[in-house]
């Protein structure tokens, strides 16, 4: 985990307990959350259904394509037959 996290052991333990589907959005040049820490957190997620969505740009540079991907992800999981 990135050393800048306030409680890295807690975050790591909690990440392993996540079992819900996850779409993990990463801004490749994020000035607030360093990329290596984000990728480490993604790797720790316990969900068997996880996807990494990475985009160029800084923290506040969300692109319309990212919003479309979020909507598709949520829609797909809300309408999935069980």
Coordinates of C-alpha atoms in Angstrom, one line a residue:
X1 CA 0.0 0.0 0.0
X2 CA 1.1 3.6 -0.6
X3 CA 2.8 5.0 2.5
X4 CA 0.6 8.2 2.3
X5 CA -2.5 6.3 3.4
X6 CA -3.5 7.1 7.0
X7 CA -4.2 3.4 7.9
X8 CA -2.6 1.1 5.4
X9 CA -3.2 -2.1 7.4
X10 CA -6.9 -1.3 7.8
X11 CA -7.3 -0.3 4.2
X12 CA -5.6 -3.5 3.0
X13 CA -7.7 -5.7 5.4
X14 CA -10.9 -4.0 4.3
X15 CA -10.0 -4.3 0.6
X16 CA -9.6 -8.0 0.9
X17 CA -13.1 -8.3 2.3
X18 CA -14.8 -6.6 -0.7
X19 CA -16.7 -9.2 -2.6
X20 CA -19.1 -7.0 -4.6
X21 CA -18.4 -6.3 -8.3
X22 CA -15.9 -3.4 -8.6
X23 CA -15.1 -1.0 -11.4
X24 CA -11.9 0.7 -10.1
X25 CA -11.4 4.0 -11.8
X26 CA -7.8 5.3 -12.0
X27 CA -6.6 8.6 -13.4
X28 CA -3.1 7.8 -14.7
X29 CA -1.6 11.2 -13.7
X30 CA -3.6 11.7 -10.5
X31 CA -1.9 14.2 -8.3
X32 CA -3.8 13.2 -5.1
X33 CA -3.7 9.4 -5.2
X34 CA -0.4 8.1 -6.5
X35 CA -0.8 5.4 -9.3
X36 CA 1.3 2.8 -7.5
X37 CA -0.9 3.0 -4.5
X38 CA -4.1 2.8 -6.5
X39 CA -2.8 -0.3 -8.4
X40 CA -1.8 -1.9 -5.2
X41 CA -5.2 -1.3 -3.7
X42 CA -6.9 -2.8 -6.8
X43 CA -4.8 -5.9 -6.5
X44 CA -5.9 -6.3 -2.9
X45 CA -9.6 -6.2 -3.6
X46 CA -11.2 -9.6 -2.9
X47 CA -13.9 -9.3 -5.5
X48 CA -13.8 -12.1 -8.1
X49 CA -15.6 -9.6 -10.5
X50 CA -13.3 -6.6 -10.7
X51 CA -12.2 -4.4 -13.6
X52 CA -9.6 -1.6 -13.8
X53 CA -10.6 1.4 -15.8
X54 CA -7.7 3.7 -16.4
X55 CA -7.7 7.0 -18.1
X56 CA -5.1 9.6 -18.9
X57 CA -5.1 12.9 -16.9
X58 CA -5.2 14.3 -13.4
X59 CA -7.6 13.7 -10.6
X60 CA -10.3 16.0 -11.8
X61 CA -10.1 15.1 -15.5
X62 CA -12.9 12.6 -15.8
X63 CA -13.8 12.0 -19.5
X64 CA -17.2 11.3 -20.9
X65 CA -16.1 7.8 -21.9
X66 CA -15.4 7.1 -18.2
X67 CA -18.9 8.2 -17.2
X68 CA -20.4 5.9 -19.9
X69 CA -18.3 3.0 -18.7
X70 CA -19.6 3.6 -15.1
X71 CA -23.2 3.6 -16.3
X72 CA -22.7 0.5 -18.3
X73 CA -21.1 -1.3 -15.4
X74 CA -23.8 -0.4 -12.9
X75 CA -26.6 -1.1 -15.4
X76 CA -25.2 -4.5 -16.2
X77 CA -24.9 -5.5 -12.6
X78 CA -28.3 -4.2 -11.6
X79 CA -30.0 -6.1 -14.5
X80 CA -28.0 -9.3 -14.2
X81 CA -30.2 -12.4 -13.6
X82 CA -29.4 -14.3 -10.5

